[in-house]
C-alpha cells in the first residue's frame, strides 16, 4: 500500500485492493479510523508479515465490518482477524485453510462467514457460539460430519455444504427452523439418498394390475393363472388420500418424519405409487405408524420436509 495513505484519505471508508498482487498489507492501513470495508481478494497474502502487527488494537480493528481475503494463500485463519470483534462479514474462500480455529467464537458480531473452496476437514463446535450468524458457506471442502451444536445457530438462514464428504446429518439440524437455504449436492449423503429413491417406471404387468385394481375389474381364480392371481393380491394402497391408487413392485420411496410418543421425531420410509403423490399425506392406512403420528405439524416437521426437497432438488 502506498505510504501516506491515511494522510491523503483520512475519511476513507471502503478500500478495494483486489487483484493487485499484494503480498502484504502495510502498517499505514492501521491509521484509517473510518475504514469499515476492506477488499483484498485474489492477491498473494498469506505468508509471514502479510498483515500489519497490532491490527486488533488499532482504530481500524474497531471500525472494520467487512473483510474479504478470498483467493489468497492463507493456510490458517490469521489470529489477528480473530481480534476484530466488530467484524460482521468475513470471507476467506479459495485459500489453503485446513481448519477453523475454535477462537472463531470470539467474533460475536459475525453475520456472514465464507470459507468455501479450502481443505477444511471438520467444523469446531465453537462455531455455534456466534449468535448473529445468518449465512455460513463451507462448500467445496473435505468436511465429513456436522457437529450437532450447529443447531444452536438460531439466526442461521443459509447453510452451504455442497461438494464435501458428508455421509449423514445430525438429527439436531431439524432445530434450524429458520433455515431458508440448505445446499447439500455433491455429498455422498445426497448421492446415496437420490440413488435409493430412484423411481423405476412400472412394468406392463404392474400397469395392467393397477388398472384392474383401481377400476375394480372383476376376475376369478379360474380366469387367470395362479401366479397372476397371487400377484394381484399383493397390491398396496397409496397412502395419499387424494390418490386412491395402488402399487405392486414399482413405488416411490420417501423419507417422512413422524412423532413418536411425543418425544422423538423418527425418519420413516414412506411408499407412494408415483412421484406425483409426493405431497404431504397421512399414513392412516399403515397401522404400525398411525397411532404414533400427530396430525398437527410443528416447525420441525416443516423444516424436515423442506430439507427433503432440497436433498432431491
GROMACS .gro file of C-alpha atoms in nm:
model
  313
    1UNK     CA    1   0.000   0.000   0.000
    2UNK     CA    2   0.127   0.349  -0.073
    3UNK     CA    3   0.286   0.542   0.214
    4UNK     CA    4   0.084   0.835   0.339
    5UNK     CA    5  -0.247   0.669   0.256
    6UNK     CA    6  -0.405   0.783   0.583
    7UNK     CA    7  -0.285   1.140   0.526
    8UNK     CA    8  -0.432   1.157   0.177
    9UNK     CA    9  -0.764   0.993   0.264
   10UNK     CA   10  -0.827   1.027   0.639
   11UNK     CA   11  -1.201   0.972   0.592
   12UNK     CA   12  -1.164   0.659   0.375
   13UNK     CA   13  -1.441   0.405   0.448
   14UNK     CA   14  -1.407   0.148   0.168
   15UNK     CA   15  -1.077   0.020   0.026
   16UNK     CA   16  -1.057  -0.231  -0.258
   17UNK     CA   17  -0.709  -0.360  -0.347
   18UNK     CA   18  -0.822  -0.685  -0.506
   19UNK     CA   19  -0.617  -0.839  -0.785
   20UNK     CA   20  -0.316  -0.616  -0.734
   21UNK     CA   21  -0.062  -0.887  -0.650
   22UNK     CA   22  -0.017  -0.770  -0.291
   23UNK     CA   23   0.186  -0.999  -0.064
   24UNK     CA   24   0.142  -0.786   0.247
   25UNK     CA   25  -0.066  -0.502   0.388
   26UNK     CA   26   0.149  -0.225   0.535
   27UNK     CA   27   0.111  -0.054   0.871
   28UNK     CA   28  -0.021   0.262   0.708
   29UNK     CA   29  -0.351   0.071   0.694
   30UNK     CA   30  -0.380   0.093   1.073
   31UNK     CA   31  -0.423   0.469   1.067
   32UNK     CA   32  -0.754   0.465   0.878
   33UNK     CA   33  -1.000   0.513   1.165
   34UNK     CA   34  -1.315   0.514   0.950
   35UNK     CA   35  -1.239   0.218   0.725
   36UNK     CA   36  -1.525  -0.031   0.754
   37UNK     CA   37  -1.480  -0.237   0.434
   38UNK     CA   38  -1.151  -0.389   0.318
   39UNK     CA   39  -1.148  -0.598   0.000
   40UNK     CA   40  -0.821  -0.771  -0.084
   41UNK     CA   41  -0.930  -1.063  -0.299
   42UNK     CA   42  -0.710  -1.256  -0.540
   43UNK     CA   43  -0.372  -1.146  -0.414
   44UNK     CA   44  -0.069  -1.323  -0.265
   45UNK     CA   45  -0.144  -1.265   0.100
   46UNK     CA   46  -0.080  -1.549   0.342
   47UNK     CA   47   0.289  -1.555   0.420
   48UNK     CA   48   0.465  -1.421   0.732
   49UNK     CA   49   0.408  -1.048   0.772
   50UNK     CA   50   0.105  -1.040   0.540
   51UNK     CA   51  -0.092  -0.843   0.796
   52UNK     CA   52   0.031  -0.545   0.998
   53UNK     CA   53   0.110  -0.602   1.364
   54UNK     CA   54  -0.134  -0.464   1.616
   55UNK     CA   55  -0.431  -0.492   1.380
   56UNK     CA   56  -0.677  -0.574   1.656
   57UNK     CA   57  -0.568  -0.285   1.881
   58UNK     CA   58  -0.558  -0.013   1.614
   59UNK     CA   59  -0.856   0.213   1.535
   60UNK     CA   60  -0.901   0.001   1.221
   61UNK     CA   61  -0.960  -0.302   1.441
   62UNK     CA   62  -1.267  -0.134   1.587
   63UNK     CA   63  -1.406   0.012   1.267
   64UNK     CA   64  -1.379  -0.285   1.028
   65UNK     CA   65  -1.713  -0.450   0.947
   66UNK     CA   66  -1.643  -0.628   0.615
   67UNK     CA   67  -1.322  -0.814   0.533
   68UNK     CA   68  -1.268  -1.017   0.216
   69UNK     CA   69  -0.942  -1.212   0.177
   70UNK     CA   70  -1.075  -1.473  -0.065
   71UNK     CA   71  -0.840  -1.606  -0.332
   72UNK     CA   72  -0.520  -1.569  -0.134
   73UNK     CA   73  -0.272  -1.811   0.026
   74UNK     CA   74  -0.367  -1.832   0.392
   75UNK     CA   75  -0.304  -2.179   0.538
   76UNK     CA   76  -0.481  -2.083   0.861
   77UNK     CA   77  -0.716  -1.812   0.978
   78UNK     CA   78  -0.479  -1.535   1.094
   79UNK     CA   79  -0.507  -1.487   1.472
   80UNK     CA   80  -0.513  -1.110   1.416
   81UNK     CA   81  -0.850  -1.142   1.240
   82UNK     CA   82  -1.000  -1.304   1.547
   83UNK     CA   83  -0.940  -0.979   1.737
   84UNK     CA   84  -1.168  -0.779   1.505
   85UNK     CA   85  -1.465  -0.800   1.740
   86UNK     CA   86  -1.685  -0.567   1.531
   87UNK     CA   87  -1.647  -0.776   1.214
   88UNK     CA   88  -1.981  -0.865   1.052
   89UNK     CA   89  -1.862  -1.029   0.729
   90UNK     CA   90  -1.552  -1.243   0.682
   91UNK     CA   91  -1.457  -1.411   0.354
   92UNK     CA   92  -1.161  -1.647   0.327
   93UNK     CA   93  -1.277  -1.860   0.038
   94UNK     CA   94  -1.031  -2.013  -0.205
   95UNK     CA   95  -0.735  -2.015   0.030
   96UNK     CA   96  -0.540  -2.308   0.178
   97UNK     CA   97  -0.717  -2.343   0.511
   98UNK     CA   98  -0.716  -2.688   0.670
   99UNK     CA   99  -0.926  -2.600   0.971
  100UNK     CA  100  -1.137  -2.346   1.157
  101UNK     CA  101  -0.992  -2.225   1.487
  102UNK     CA  102  -1.217  -2.263   1.793
  103UNK     CA  103  -1.147  -1.896   1.870
  104UNK     CA  104  -1.374  -1.808   1.578
  105UNK     CA  105  -1.636  -1.781   1.853
  106UNK     CA  106  -1.477  -1.450   1.957
  107UNK     CA  107  -1.625  -1.279   1.650
  108UNK     CA  108  -1.961  -1.234   1.821
  109UNK     CA  109  -2.088  -0.979   1.569
  110UNK     CA  110  -2.026  -1.203   1.267
  111UNK     CA  111  -2.326  -1.240   1.036
  112UNK     CA  112  -2.163  -1.376   0.719
  113UNK     CA  113  -1.881  -1.632   0.708
  114UNK     CA  114  -1.745  -1.761   0.377
  115UNK     CA  115  -1.486  -2.041   0.395
  116UNK     CA  116  -1.567  -2.229   0.074
  117UNK     CA  117  -1.301  -2.372  -0.154
  118UNK     CA  118  -1.046  -2.471   0.111
  119UNK     CA  119  -0.925  -2.801   0.263
  120UNK     CA  120  -1.126  -2.791   0.584
  121UNK     CA  121  -1.199  -3.138   0.725
  122UNK     CA  122  -1.402  -3.059   1.037
  123UNK     CA  123  -1.618  -2.791   1.196
  124UNK     CA  124  -1.543  -2.692   1.555
  125UNK     CA  125  -1.845  -2.692   1.790
  126UNK     CA  126  -1.743  -2.342   1.897
  127UNK     CA  127  -1.874  -2.213   1.566
  128UNK     CA  128  -2.221  -2.250   1.719
  129UNK     CA  129  -2.140  -1.968   1.963
  130UNK     CA  130  -2.194  -1.697   1.701
  131UNK     CA  131  -2.538  -1.560   1.789
  132UNK     CA  132  -2.577  -1.335   1.483
  133UNK     CA  133  -2.450  -1.573   1.213
  134UNK     CA  134  -2.703  -1.581   0.929
  135UNK     CA  135  -2.501  -1.706   0.631
  136UNK     CA  136  -2.246  -1.986   0.659
  137UNK     CA  137  -2.066  -2.107   0.346
  138UNK     CA  138  -1.848  -2.418   0.382
  139UNK     CA  139  -1.886  -2.564   0.034
  140UNK     CA  140  -1.604  -2.730  -0.165
  141UNK     CA  141  -1.409  -2.857   0.134
  142UNK     CA  142  -1.343  -3.202   0.281
  143UNK     CA  143  -1.588  -3.193   0.572
  144UNK     CA  144  -1.707  -3.536   0.684
  145UNK     CA  145  -1.952  -3.453   0.962
  146UNK     CA  146  -2.159  -3.172   1.110
  147UNK     CA  147  -2.141  -3.114   1.486
  148UNK     CA  148  -2.490  -3.124   1.642
  149UNK     CA  149  -2.408  -2.800   1.822
  150UNK     CA  150  -2.475  -2.609   1.498
  151UNK     CA  151  -2.842  -2.640   1.587
  152UNK     CA  152  -2.774  -2.352   1.830
  153UNK     CA  153  -2.730  -2.112   1.537
  154UNK     CA  154  -3.085  -1.981   1.570
  155UNK     CA  155  -3.017  -1.687   1.336
  156UNK     CA  156  -2.894  -1.908   1.052
  157UNK     CA  157  -3.079  -1.851   0.724
  158UNK     CA  158  -2.844  -2.009   0.470
  159UNK     CA  159  -2.610  -2.307   0.504
  160UNK     CA  160  -2.396  -2.414   0.207
  161UNK     CA  161  -2.232  -2.755   0.244
  162UNK     CA  162  -2.223  -2.879  -0.114
  163UNK     CA  163  -1.925  -3.070  -0.252
  164UNK     CA  164  -1.799  -3.212   0.078
  165UNK     CA  165  -1.772  -3.566   0.218
  166UNK     CA  166  -2.086  -3.575   0.432
  167UNK     CA  167  -2.249  -3.917   0.474
  168UNK     CA  168  -2.513  -3.814   0.729
  169UNK     CA  169  -2.669  -3.516   0.903
  170UNK     CA  170  -2.725  -3.496   1.278
  171UNK     CA  171  -3.086  -3.509   1.388
  172UNK     CA  172  -3.038  -3.179   1.571
  173UNK     CA  173  -3.020  -2.994   1.240
  174UNK     CA  174  -3.401  -3.012   1.232
  175UNK     CA  175  -3.397  -2.744   1.503
  176UNK     CA  176  -3.279  -2.487   1.248
  177UNK     CA  177  -3.640  -2.390   1.186
  178UNK     CA  178  -3.548  -2.051   1.034
  179UNK     CA  179  -3.319  -2.205   0.773
  180UNK     CA  180  -3.425  -2.095   0.424
  181UNK     CA  181  -3.142  -2.235   0.211
  182UNK     CA  182  -2.962  -2.566   0.255
  183UNK     CA  183  -2.720  -2.683  -0.014
  184UNK     CA  184  -2.602  -3.047   0.007
  185UNK     CA  185  -2.541  -3.155  -0.351
  186UNK     CA  186  -2.221  -3.337  -0.430
  187UNK     CA  187  -2.203  -3.518  -0.095
  188UNK     CA  188  -2.216  -3.898  -0.051
  189UNK     CA  189  -2.525  -3.837   0.162
  190UNK     CA  190  -2.722  -3.693  -0.129
  191UNK     CA  191  -2.579  -3.926  -0.392
  192UNK     CA  192  -2.691  -4.226  -0.186
  193UNK     CA  193  -3.024  -4.063  -0.097
  194UNK     CA  194  -3.111  -3.990  -0.458
  195UNK     CA  195  -2.995  -4.333  -0.572
  196UNK     CA  196  -3.209  -4.506  -0.312
  197UNK     CA  197  -3.514  -4.302  -0.404
  198UNK     CA  198  -3.484  -4.360  -0.777
  199UNK     CA  199  -3.824  -4.433  -0.928
  200UNK     CA  200  -3.828  -4.722  -1.173
  201UNK     CA  201  -4.109  -4.697  -1.434
  202UNK     CA  202  -4.382  -4.957  -1.382
  203UNK     CA  203  -4.369  -5.272  -1.588
  204UNK     CA  204  -4.652  -5.366  -1.823
  205UNK     CA  205  -4.762  -5.628  -1.571
  206UNK     CA  206  -4.779  -5.366  -1.297
  207UNK     CA  207  -4.967  -5.121  -1.517
  208UNK     CA  208  -5.222  -5.390  -1.601
  209UNK     CA  209  -5.251  -5.489  -1.237
  210UNK     CA  210  -5.303  -5.127  -1.130
  211UNK     CA  211  -5.578  -5.086  -1.387
  212UNK     CA  212  -5.757  -5.398  -1.267
  213UNK     CA  213  -5.744  -5.286  -0.905
  214UNK     CA  214  -5.828  -4.916  -0.947
  215UNK     CA  215  -6.119  -4.985  -1.186
  216UNK     CA  216  -6.245  -5.284  -0.990
  217UNK     CA  217  -6.236  -5.512  -1.293
  218UNK     CA  218  -6.395  -5.840  -1.180
  219UNK     CA  219  -6.196  -6.162  -1.208
  220UNK     CA  220  -6.198  -6.510  -1.063
  221UNK     CA  221  -5.918  -6.760  -0.994
  222UNK     CA  222  -6.045  -6.958  -1.287
  223UNK     CA  223  -5.990  -6.660  -1.521
  224UNK     CA  224  -5.615  -6.610  -1.458
  225UNK     CA  225  -5.306  -6.820  -1.395
  226UNK     CA  226  -5.234  -6.881  -1.026
  227UNK     CA  227  -4.921  -6.662  -1.024
  228UNK     CA  228  -5.118  -6.360  -1.156
  229UNK     CA  229  -5.392  -6.408  -0.900
  230UNK     CA  230  -5.127  -6.415  -0.630
  231UNK     CA  231  -4.966  -6.104  -0.781
  232UNK     CA  232  -5.294  -5.911  -0.775
  233UNK     CA  233  -5.341  -5.998  -0.408
  234UNK     CA  234  -5.018  -5.816  -0.324
  235UNK     CA  235  -5.146  -5.472  -0.421
  236UNK     CA  236  -5.068  -5.195  -0.171
  237UNK     CA  237  -5.278  -4.883  -0.139
  238UNK     CA  238  -5.108  -4.548  -0.188
  239UNK     CA  239  -5.118  -4.365   0.149
  240UNK     CA  240  -5.202  -4.037  -0.023
  241UNK     CA  241  -5.576  -3.996   0.043
  242UNK     CA  242  -5.611  -3.781  -0.269
  243UNK     CA  243  -5.473  -4.054  -0.492
  244UNK     CA  244  -5.660  -4.379  -0.435
  245UNK     CA  245  -5.407  -4.565  -0.649
  246UNK     CA  246  -5.224  -4.890  -0.585
  247UNK     CA  247  -4.873  -5.023  -0.650
  248UNK     CA  248  -4.700  -5.359  -0.658
  249UNK     CA  249  -4.323  -5.351  -0.718
  250UNK     CA  250  -4.271  -5.002  -0.856
  251UNK     CA  251  -4.312  -4.728  -0.598
  252UNK     CA  252  -4.156  -4.403  -0.481
  253UNK     CA  253  -3.960  -4.423  -0.156
  254UNK     CA  254  -3.979  -4.110   0.053
  255UNK     CA  255  -3.849  -4.014   0.398
  256UNK     CA  256  -4.122  -3.894   0.632
  257UNK     CA  257  -4.056  -3.759   0.982
  258UNK     CA  258  -4.319  -3.860   1.236
  259UNK     CA  259  -4.376  -3.803   1.606
  260UNK     CA  260  -4.318  -4.098   1.834
  261UNK     CA  261  -4.469  -4.089   2.183
  262UNK     CA  262  -4.449  -3.711   2.170
  263UNK     CA  263  -4.077  -3.722   2.249
  264UNK     CA  264  -3.890  -3.820   1.935
  265UNK     CA  265  -3.907  -3.748   1.565
  266UNK     CA  266  -3.829  -4.057   1.362
  267UNK     CA  267  -3.740  -4.073   0.991
  268UNK     CA  268  -3.960  -4.347   0.846
  269UNK     CA  269  -3.964  -4.479   0.491
  270UNK     CA  270  -4.285  -4.382   0.314
  271UNK     CA  271  -4.404  -4.554  -0.005
  272UNK     CA  272  -4.607  -4.378  -0.274
  273UNK     CA  273  -4.738  -4.512  -0.603
  274UNK     CA  274  -4.585  -4.237  -0.819
  275UNK     CA  275  -4.376  -3.918  -0.794
  276UNK     CA  276  -4.695  -3.713  -0.839
  277UNK     CA  277  -4.813  -3.837  -0.499
  278UNK     CA  278  -4.525  -3.679  -0.311
  279UNK     CA  279  -4.747  -3.418  -0.144
  280UNK     CA  280  -4.776  -3.443   0.236
  281UNK     CA  281  -5.023  -3.713   0.333
  282UNK     CA  282  -5.119  -3.921   0.632
  283UNK     CA  283  -5.029  -4.285   0.684
  284UNK     CA  284  -5.361  -4.381   0.831
  285UNK     CA  285  -5.362  -4.696   0.620
  286UNK     CA  286  -5.036  -4.804   0.784
  287UNK     CA  287  -5.148  -4.916   1.128
  288UNK     CA  288  -4.790  -4.957   1.251
  289UNK     CA  289  -4.730  -4.581   1.244
  290UNK     CA  290  -5.070  -4.413   1.254
  291UNK     CA  291  -5.108  -4.447   1.630
  292UNK     CA  292  -4.790  -4.251   1.699
  293UNK     CA  293  -4.836  -3.980   1.437
  294UNK     CA  294  -4.971  -3.636   1.512
  295UNK     CA  295  -5.198  -3.467   1.257
  296UNK     CA  296  -5.073  -3.124   1.354
  297UNK     CA  297  -4.745  -3.007   1.205
  298UNK     CA  298  -4.489  -2.815   1.404
  299UNK     CA  299  -4.198  -2.608   1.274
  300UNK     CA  300  -3.961  -2.904   1.289
  301UNK     CA  301  -4.171  -3.115   1.053
  302UNK     CA  302  -4.197  -2.825   0.809
  303UNK     CA  303  -3.819  -2.786   0.819
  304UNK     CA  304  -3.774  -3.159   0.768
  305UNK     CA  305  -3.996  -3.162   0.461
  306UNK     CA  306  -3.824  -2.854   0.319
  307UNK     CA  307  -3.488  -3.022   0.377
  308UNK     CA  308  -3.608  -3.330   0.192
  309UNK     CA  309  -3.698  -3.119  -0.111
  310UNK     CA  310  -3.351  -2.969  -0.106
  311UNK     CA  311  -3.194  -3.313  -0.091
  312UNK     CA  312  -3.378  -3.420  -0.404
  313UNK     CA  313  -3.356  -3.089  -0.585
   0.00000   0.00000   0.00000
